[in-house]
Amino acid sequence: SAVISQKPSRDICQRGTSLTIQCQVDSQVTMMFWYRQQPGQSLTLIATANQGSEATYESGFVIDKFPISRPNLTFSTLTVSNMSPEDSSIYLCSVDAQSGVYSYNEQFFGPGTRLTVL
Amino acid sequence: AQSVAQPEDQVNVAEGNPLTVKCTYSVSGNPYLFWYVQYPNRGLQFLLKYITGDNLVKGSYGFEAEFNKSQTSFHLKKPSALVSDSALYFCAVRDFGAAGNKLTFGGGTRVLVKP
């Protein structure tokens, strides 16, 4: 299984500021995924990040608010821009168990970044 | 569009008793089904999956799940629950139809195992 680390593990931020979350994987993967888990809620996919191309965003999420970088096959960042208290959530990155464009397999998840916006 | 339903927000069970967490799904093509567990202040851990083959799949920590195509269900089960099984459980489905490669999660079921 892939080992995924995220930085920071948690942060408390002021309204109007931005936070960049880093995700590092111990192996090369084609697709990386970013999810949001609001308090007491399920996981919602924000975007899919492929190396060398623009991220694909889900309905309700836009690049200006959640810019994503994918500079290589083991690393990605998610920025939460111009934050408001509604952005307080756990943000998780994820990769497929089997590398490739499409996978029938499970995804592995990082430990998450717990963000609180005051 | 694919979807997953977990009808129970919380399941309470006494330690040593059987545990069942319910999940139903809707997909346009073949379903690829998964169960994950989330312990407090931890990320998601993969428990088991159904891709094809035997309808009864076994996973980590003594959990198993039964795929039922006619009822579009994939219930998670454990014969004898432990207090340490208390956590948040998510059912998820993957469909390669119009939605592409996306993993869709159910709303989650909180399991509380009492000593």
PDB file of C-alpha atoms in Angstrom:
ATOM      1  CA  SER A   1       0.000   0.000   0.000  1.00  0.00           C
ATOM      2  CA  ALA A   2       1.104   3.566  -0.626  1.00  0.00           C
ATOM      3  CA  VAL A   3       2.310   5.673   2.268  1.00  0.00           C
ATOM      4  CA  ILE A   4       0.897   9.165   2.124  1.00  0.00           C
ATOM      5  CA  SER A   5       1.907  12.101   4.281  1.00  0.00           C
ATOM      6  CA  GLN A   6       0.307  15.507   4.550  1.00  0.00           C
ATOM      7  CA  LYS A   7       1.530  18.825   5.893  1.00  0.00           C
ATOM      8  CA  PRO A   8       0.389  20.523   7.995  1.00  0.00           C
ATOM      9  CA  SER A   9      -1.589  18.046  10.089  1.00  0.00           C
ATOM     10  CA  ARG A  10      -3.698  20.876  11.430  1.00  0.00           C
ATOM     11  CA  ASP A  11      -3.851  24.655  11.343  1.00  0.00           C
ATOM     12  CA  ILE A  12      -5.900  27.539  12.645  1.00  0.00           C
ATOM     13  CA  CYS A  13      -6.165  30.408  10.181  1.00  0.00           C
ATOM     14  CA  GLN A  14      -7.694  33.831  10.005  1.00  0.00           C
ATOM     15  CA  ARG A  15     -10.503  34.725   7.648  1.00  0.00           C
ATOM     16  CA  GLY A  16      -9.285  36.033   4.289  1.00  0.00           C
ATOM     17  CA  THR A  17      -5.925  34.261   4.342  1.00  0.00           C
ATOM     18  CA  SER A  18      -4.795  31.243   2.299  1.00  0.00           C
ATOM     19  CA  LEU A  19      -3.321  27.905   3.298  1.00  0.00           C
ATOM     20  CA  THR A  20      -1.388  25.466   1.135  1.00  0.00           C
ATOM     21  CA  ILE A  21      -1.589  21.791   2.020  1.00  0.00           C
ATOM     22  CA  GLN A  22       1.108  19.428   0.826  1.00  0.00           C
ATOM     23  CA  CYS A  23       0.685  15.768  -0.035  1.00  0.00           C
ATOM     24  CA  GLN A  24       3.646  13.443  -0.501  1.00  0.00           C
ATOM     25  CA  VAL A  25       3.428   9.825  -1.688  1.00  0.00           C
ATOM     26  CA  ASP A  26       6.176   7.241  -1.348  1.00  0.00           C
ATOM     27  CA  SER A  27       5.671   5.929  -4.885  1.00  0.00           C
ATOM     28  CA  GLN A  28       4.877   7.331  -8.310  1.00  0.00           C
ATOM     29  CA  VAL A  29       1.164   7.581  -9.022  1.00  0.00           C
ATOM     30  CA  THR A  30      -0.736   8.798 -12.047  1.00  0.00           C
ATOM     31  CA  MET A  31      -3.777  10.270 -10.348  1.00  0.00           C
ATOM     32  CA  MET A  32      -4.076  12.054  -7.025  1.00  0.00           C
ATOM     33  CA  PHE A  33      -7.354  13.114  -5.472  1.00  0.00           C
ATOM     34  CA  TRP A  34      -8.268  15.846  -3.004  1.00  0.00           C
ATOM     35  CA  TYR A  35     -11.288  15.460  -0.721  1.00  0.00           C
ATOM     36  CA  ARG A  36     -13.012  17.640   1.835  1.00  0.00           C
ATOM     37  CA  GLN A  37     -14.713  16.294   4.941  1.00  0.00           C
ATOM     38  CA  GLN A  38     -16.777  18.928   6.699  1.00  0.00           C
ATOM     39  CA  PRO A  39     -17.503  18.420  10.410  1.00  0.00           C
ATOM     40  CA  GLY A  40     -19.696  15.379  10.926  1.00  0.00           C
ATOM     41  CA  GLN A  41     -20.042  14.844   7.187  1.00  0.00           C
ATOM     42  CA  SER A  42     -18.929  12.392   4.542  1.00  0.00           C
ATOM     43  CA  LEU A  43     -16.117  12.889   2.047  1.00  0.00           C
ATOM     44  CA  THR A  44     -16.640  15.077  -0.986  1.00  0.00           C
ATOM     45  CA  LEU A  45     -14.265  15.007  -3.932  1.00  0.00           C
ATOM     46  CA  ILE A  46     -12.808  18.431  -4.712  1.00  0.00           C
ATOM     47  CA  ALA A  47     -10.663  17.602  -7.725  1.00  0.00           C
ATOM     48  CA  THR A  48      -8.525  15.043  -9.501  1.00  0.00           C
ATOM     49  CA  ALA A  49      -4.931  15.988 -10.190  1.00  0.00           C
ATOM     50  CA  ASN A  50      -2.928  14.379 -12.970  1.00  0.00           C
ATOM     51  CA  GLN A  51       0.729  15.144 -13.434  1.00  0.00           C
ATOM     52  CA  GLY A  52       1.349  17.439 -16.363  1.00  0.00           C
ATOM     53  CA  SER A  53      -2.219  18.632 -16.847  1.00  0.00           C
ATOM     54  CA  GLU A  54      -4.766  20.905 -15.252  1.00  0.00           C
ATOM     55  CA  ALA A  55      -6.715  19.484 -12.346  1.00  0.00           C
ATOM     56  CA  THR A  56     -10.299  18.428 -12.974  1.00  0.00           C
ATOM     57  CA  TYR A  57     -12.715  20.015 -10.509  1.00  0.00           C
ATOM     58  CA  GLU A  58     -16.025  18.639  -9.315  1.00  0.00           C
ATOM     59  CA  SER A  59     -19.228  20.596  -9.402  1.00  0.00           C
ATOM     60  CA  GLY A  60     -19.214  23.292  -6.757  1.00  0.00           C
ATOM     61  CA  PHE A  61     -15.433  23.650  -6.615  1.00  0.00           C
ATOM     62  CA  VAL A  62     -13.438  26.149  -8.676  1.00  0.00           C
ATOM     63  CA  ILE A  63      -9.772  26.642  -9.394  1.00  0.00           C
ATOM     64  CA  ASP A  64      -9.678  30.194  -8.047  1.00  0.00           C
ATOM     65  CA  LYS A  65     -10.783  28.962  -4.624  1.00  0.00           C
ATOM     66  CA  PHE A  66      -8.867  25.656  -4.583  1.00  0.00           C
ATOM     67  CA  PRO A  67      -5.821  25.896  -6.854  1.00  0.00           C
ATOM     68  CA  ILE A  68      -3.927  22.625  -7.170  1.00  0.00           C
ATOM     69  CA  SER A  69      -0.402  21.902  -8.278  1.00  0.00           C
ATOM     70  CA  ARG A  70       0.967  18.542  -9.417  1.00  0.00           C
ATOM     71  CA  PRO A  71       4.608  19.106 -10.284  1.00  0.00           C
ATOM     72  CA  ASN A  72       5.613  15.434 -10.327  1.00  0.00           C
ATOM     73  CA  LEU A  73       4.319  11.909  -9.802  1.00  0.00           C
ATOM     74  CA  THR A  74       4.799  11.859  -6.020  1.00  0.00           C
ATOM     75  CA  PHE A  75       3.665  15.300  -4.876  1.00  0.00           C
ATOM     76  CA  SER A  76       0.687  17.634  -4.973  1.00  0.00           C
ATOM     77  CA  THR A  77      -0.518  20.746  -3.200  1.00  0.00           C
ATOM     78  CA  LEU A  78      -3.996  22.093  -2.542  1.00  0.00           C
ATOM     79  CA  THR A  79      -4.435  25.753  -1.622  1.00  0.00           C
ATOM     80  CA  VAL A  80      -7.539  26.966   0.170  1.00  0.00           C
ATOM     81  CA  SER A  81      -7.783  30.611  -0.831  1.00  0.00           C
ATOM     82  CA  ASN A  82      -9.461  33.593   0.806  1.00  0.00           C
ATOM     83  CA  MET A  83     -10.689  31.396   3.615  1.00  0.00           C
ATOM     84  CA  SER A  84     -13.939  31.788   5.520  1.00  0.00           C
ATOM     85  CA  PRO A  85     -15.237  29.810   8.529  1.00  0.00           C
ATOM     86  CA  GLU A  86     -17.224  27.644   6.095  1.00  0.00           C
ATOM     87  CA  ASP A  87     -13.906  26.249   4.847  1.00  0.00           C
ATOM     88  CA  SER A  88     -13.252  24.663   8.236  1.00  0.00           C
ATOM     89  CA  SER A  89     -12.893  20.984   7.343  1.00  0.00           C
ATOM     90  CA  ILE A  90     -10.547  18.073   7.106  1.00  0.00           C
ATOM     91  CA  TYR A  91      -8.785  17.987   3.754  1.00  0.00           C
ATOM     92  CA  LEU A  92      -7.507  14.620   2.575  1.00  0.00           C
ATOM     93  CA  CYS A  93      -5.392  13.574  -0.355  1.00  0.00           C
ATOM     94  CA  SER A  94      -5.714  10.141  -1.869  1.00  0.00           C
ATOM     95  CA  VAL A  95      -4.155   7.901  -4.497  1.00  0.00           C
ATOM     96  CA  ASP A  96      -5.200   4.757  -6.287  1.00  0.00           C
ATOM     97  CA  ALA A  97      -3.868   1.459  -4.996  1.00  0.00           C
ATOM     98  CA  GLN A  98      -2.854   0.602  -8.530  1.00  0.00           C
ATOM     99  CA  SER A  99      -1.193   3.222 -10.659  1.00  0.00           C
ATOM    100  CA  GLY A 100      -2.649   3.933 -14.047  1.00  0.00           C
ATOM    101  CA  VAL A 101      -5.156   6.166 -15.722  1.00  0.00           C
ATOM    102  CA  TYR A 102      -8.092   4.089 -14.563  1.00  0.00           C
ATOM    103  CA  SER A 103      -8.189   1.801 -11.601  1.00  0.00           C
ATOM    104  CA  TYR A 104     -10.731  -0.679 -10.342  1.00  0.00           C
ATOM    105  CA  ASN A 105      -9.072  -0.738  -6.991  1.00  0.00           C
ATOM    106  CA  GLU A 106      -9.291   0.988  -3.668  1.00  0.00           C
ATOM    107  CA  GLN A 107      -7.811   4.352  -2.868  1.00  0.00           C
ATOM    108  CA  PHE A 108      -5.413   5.029  -0.044  1.00  0.00           C
ATOM    109  CA  PHE A 109      -5.799   8.163   2.001  1.00  0.00           C
ATOM    110  CA  GLY A 110      -3.447  10.481   3.769  1.00  0.00           C
ATOM    111  CA  PRO A 111      -3.964  11.307   7.450  1.00  0.00           C
ATOM    112  CA  GLY A 112      -5.729  14.558   6.595  1.00  0.00           C
ATOM    113  CA  THR A 113      -5.227  18.220   7.402  1.00  0.00           C
ATOM    114  CA  ARG A 114      -7.626  19.631   9.961  1.00  0.00           C
ATOM    115  CA  LEU A 115      -8.295  23.278   9.127  1.00  0.00           C
ATOM    116  CA  THR A 116     -10.085  25.718  11.411  1.00  0.00           C
ATOM    117  CA  VAL A 117     -10.878  29.182  10.083  1.00  0.00           C
ATOM    118  CA  LEU A 118     -11.682  31.892  12.617  1.00  0.00           C
TER     119      LEU A 118
ATOM    120  CA  ALA B   1     -25.107   9.131 -11.646  1.00  0.00           C
ATOM    121  CA  GLN B   2     -23.714   6.844  -9.017  1.00  0.00           C
ATOM    122  CA  SER B   3     -24.791   7.079  -5.388  1.00  0.00           C
ATOM    123  CA  VAL B   4     -24.404   5.302  -2.077  1.00  0.00           C
ATOM    124  CA  ALA B   5     -26.833   5.245   0.835  1.00  0.00           C
ATOM    125  CA  GLN B   6     -26.113   4.295   4.411  1.00  0.00           C
ATOM    126  CA  PRO B   7     -29.543   4.396   6.049  1.00  0.00           C
ATOM    127  CA  GLU B   8     -28.338   4.400   9.653  1.00  0.00           C
ATOM    128  CA  ASP B   9     -26.485   7.375  11.110  1.00  0.00           C
ATOM    129  CA  GLN B  10     -25.490   5.315  14.137  1.00  0.00           C
ATOM    130  CA  VAL B  11     -25.447   1.662  15.144  1.00  0.00           C
ATOM    131  CA  ASN B  12     -25.167   0.628  18.767  1.00  0.00           C
ATOM    132  CA  VAL B  13     -24.154  -2.910  19.656  1.00  0.00           C
ATOM    133  CA  ALA B  14     -22.938  -4.719  22.746  1.00  0.00           C
ATOM    134  CA  GLU B  15     -19.441  -6.154  22.715  1.00  0.00           C
ATOM    135  CA  GLY B  16     -19.478  -9.758  21.522  1.00  0.00           C
ATOM    136  CA  ASN B  17     -22.685  -9.343  19.539  1.00  0.00           C
ATOM    137  CA  PRO B  18     -22.875  -9.389  15.740  1.00  0.00           C
ATOM    138  CA  LEU B  19     -22.392  -6.065  13.980  1.00  0.00           C
ATOM    139  CA  THR B  20     -24.046  -5.093  10.696  1.00  0.00           C
ATOM    140  CA  VAL B  21     -23.641  -1.778   8.884  1.00  0.00           C
ATOM    141  CA  LYS B  22     -25.958  -1.331   5.933  1.00  0.00           C
ATOM    142  CA  CYS B  23     -25.137   0.033   2.488  1.00  0.00           C
ATOM    143  CA  THR B  24     -27.073   0.247  -0.758  1.00  0.00           C
ATOM    144  CA  TYR B  25     -25.791   1.613  -4.039  1.00  0.00           C
ATOM    145  CA  SER B  26     -26.841   2.827  -7.462  1.00  0.00           C
ATOM    146  CA  VAL B  27     -24.600   2.716 -10.528  1.00  0.00           C
ATOM    147  CA  SER B  28     -25.061   2.686 -14.277  1.00  0.00           C
ATOM    148  CA  GLY B  29     -22.511  -0.051 -14.918  1.00  0.00           C
ATOM    149  CA  ASN B  30     -20.722  -2.690 -12.898  1.00  0.00           C
ATOM    150  CA  PRO B  31     -20.289  -1.692  -9.264  1.00  0.00           C
ATOM    151  CA  TYR B  32     -16.906  -1.673  -7.577  1.00  0.00           C
ATOM    152  CA  LEU B  33     -17.676  -1.456  -3.854  1.00  0.00           C
ATOM    153  CA  PHE B  34     -15.535  -0.571  -0.863  1.00  0.00           C
ATOM    154  CA  TRP B  35     -15.705  -0.176   2.891  1.00  0.00           C
ATOM    155  CA  TYR B  36     -13.506   2.229   4.831  1.00  0.00           C
ATOM    156  CA  VAL B  37     -13.205   2.948   8.550  1.00  0.00           C
ATOM    157  CA  GLN B  38     -12.220   6.222  10.181  1.00  0.00           C
ATOM    158  CA  TYR B  39     -11.065   6.262  13.774  1.00  0.00           C
ATOM    159  CA  PRO B  40     -11.142   9.561  15.703  1.00  0.00           C
ATOM    160  CA  ASN B  41      -8.561  12.063  14.440  1.00  0.00           C
ATOM    161  CA  ARG B  42      -7.289   9.557  11.868  1.00  0.00           C
ATOM    162  CA  GLY B  43      -7.491   9.236   8.108  1.00  0.00           C
ATOM    163  CA  LEU B  44      -9.522   6.634   6.278  1.00  0.00           C
ATOM    164  CA  GLN B  45      -8.398   3.034   6.383  1.00  0.00           C
ATOM    165  CA  PHE B  46      -9.386   0.551   3.698  1.00  0.00           C
ATOM    166  CA  LEU B  47     -11.266  -2.498   5.028  1.00  0.00           C
ATOM    167  CA  LEU B  48     -12.374  -4.545   2.031  1.00  0.00           C
ATOM    168  CA  LYS B  49     -13.637  -4.434  -1.533  1.00  0.00           C
ATOM    169  CA  TYR B  50     -15.857  -6.225  -4.023  1.00  0.00           C
ATOM    170  CA  ILE B  51     -14.707  -6.157  -7.628  1.00  0.00           C
ATOM    171  CA  THR B  52     -15.904  -9.469  -9.022  1.00  0.00           C
ATOM    172  CA  GLY B  53     -16.198 -13.116  -8.035  1.00  0.00           C
ATOM    173  CA  ASP B  54     -17.406 -14.479  -4.707  1.00  0.00           C
ATOM    174  CA  ASN B  55     -20.223 -12.391  -3.260  1.00  0.00           C
ATOM    175  CA  LEU B  56     -18.832 -12.738   0.268  1.00  0.00           C
ATOM    176  CA  VAL B  57     -15.604 -10.830   0.701  1.00  0.00           C
ATOM    177  CA  LYS B  58     -13.393 -10.860   3.747  1.00  0.00           C
ATOM    178  CA  GLY B  59     -11.291  -7.957   4.899  1.00  0.00           C
ATOM    179  CA  SER B  60      -9.233  -6.540   7.712  1.00  0.00           C
ATOM    180  CA  TYR B  61      -9.930  -6.859  11.443  1.00  0.00           C
ATOM    181  CA  GLY B  62     -12.409  -9.737  11.000  1.00  0.00           C
ATOM    182  CA  PHE B  63     -14.850  -7.770   8.870  1.00  0.00           C
ATOM    183  CA  GLU B  64     -16.672  -9.190   5.888  1.00  0.00           C
ATOM    184  CA  ALA B  65     -19.275  -7.912   3.447  1.00  0.00           C
ATOM    185  CA  GLU B  66     -21.834  -9.531   1.211  1.00  0.00           C
ATOM    186  CA  PHE B  67     -22.542  -8.259  -2.278  1.00  0.00           C
ATOM    187  CA  ASN B  68     -26.189  -8.694  -3.285  1.00  0.00           C
ATOM    188  CA  LYS B  69     -26.840  -7.617  -6.861  1.00  0.00           C
ATOM    189  CA  SER B  70     -30.614  -8.047  -6.788  1.00  0.00           C
ATOM    190  CA  GLN B  71     -30.931  -5.864  -3.693  1.00  0.00           C
ATOM    191  CA  THR B  72     -28.064  -3.547  -4.748  1.00  0.00           C
ATOM    192  CA  SER B  73     -26.621  -3.904  -1.277  1.00  0.00           C
ATOM    193  CA  PHE B  74     -23.175  -4.365   0.222  1.00  0.00           C
ATOM    194  CA  HIS B  75     -23.643  -4.705   3.989  1.00  0.00           C
ATOM    195  CA  LEU B  76     -20.634  -4.837   6.280  1.00  0.00           C
ATOM    196  CA  LYS B  77     -20.633  -7.491   8.988  1.00  0.00           C
ATOM    197  CA  LYS B  78     -18.597  -8.717  11.891  1.00  0.00           C
ATOM    198  CA  PRO B  79     -19.639 -11.808  13.858  1.00  0.00           C
ATOM    199  CA  SER B  80     -18.438 -10.540  17.232  1.00  0.00           C
ATOM    200  CA  ALA B  81     -17.915  -6.820  17.764  1.00  0.00           C
ATOM    201  CA  LEU B  82     -15.137  -5.338  19.881  1.00  0.00           C
ATOM    202  CA  VAL B  83     -15.123  -2.044  21.759  1.00  0.00           C
ATOM    203  CA  SER B  84     -12.187  -1.064  19.538  1.00  0.00           C
ATOM    204  CA  ASP B  85     -14.479  -1.329  16.486  1.00  0.00           C
ATOM    205  CA  SER B  86     -16.159   1.890  17.580  1.00  0.00           C
ATOM    206  CA  ALA B  87     -15.519   4.249  14.674  1.00  0.00           C
ATOM    207  CA  LEU B  88     -17.057   5.891  11.619  1.00  0.00           C
ATOM    208  CA  TYR B  89     -17.665   3.550   8.675  1.00  0.00           C
ATOM    209  CA  PHE B  90     -18.028   4.602   5.059  1.00  0.00           C
ATOM    210  CA  CYS B  91     -19.314   2.609   2.110  1.00  0.00           C
ATOM    211  CA  ALA B  92     -18.108   3.742  -1.323  1.00  0.00           C
ATOM    212  CA  VAL B  93     -18.697   2.845  -4.956  1.00  0.00           C
ATOM    213  CA  ARG B  94     -16.669   3.292  -8.091  1.00  0.00           C
ATOM    214  CA  ASP B  95     -18.303   3.401 -11.485  1.00  0.00           C
ATOM    215  CA  PHE B  96     -16.678   3.831 -14.857  1.00  0.00           C
ATOM    216  CA  GLY B  97     -19.698   5.270 -16.553  1.00  0.00           C
ATOM    217  CA  ALA B  98     -20.207   8.891 -17.366  1.00  0.00           C
ATOM    218  CA  ALA B  99     -18.869   9.874 -13.948  1.00  0.00           C
ATOM    219  CA  GLY B 100     -15.449   8.556 -14.891  1.00  0.00           C
ATOM    220  CA  ASN B 101     -13.091   7.253 -12.283  1.00  0.00           C
ATOM    221  CA  LYS B 102     -14.728   8.839  -9.271  1.00  0.00           C
ATOM    222  CA  LEU B 103     -15.113   7.211  -5.862  1.00  0.00           C
ATOM    223  CA  THR B 104     -18.440   8.188  -4.295  1.00  0.00           C
ATOM    224  CA  PHE B 105     -18.965   7.844  -0.539  1.00  0.00           C
ATOM    225  CA  GLY B 106     -22.041   7.207   1.521  1.00  0.00           C
ATOM    226  CA  GLY B 107     -22.893   9.495   4.401  1.00  0.00           C
ATOM    227  CA  GLY B 108     -21.187   7.316   6.969  1.00  0.00           C
ATOM    228  CA  THR B 109     -22.425   5.255   9.917  1.00  0.00           C
ATOM    229  CA  ARG B 110     -21.082   5.745  13.403  1.00  0.00           C
ATOM    230  CA  VAL B 111     -20.652   2.464  15.251  1.00  0.00           C
ATOM    231  CA  LEU B 112     -20.629   2.421  19.027  1.00  0.00           C
ATOM    232  CA  VAL B 113     -19.718  -0.868  20.678  1.00  0.00           C
ATOM    233  CA  LYS B 114     -20.512  -0.891  24.387  1.00  0.00           C
ATOM    234  CA  PRO B 115     -18.647  -3.088  26.860  1.00  0.00           C
TER     235      PRO B 115
END
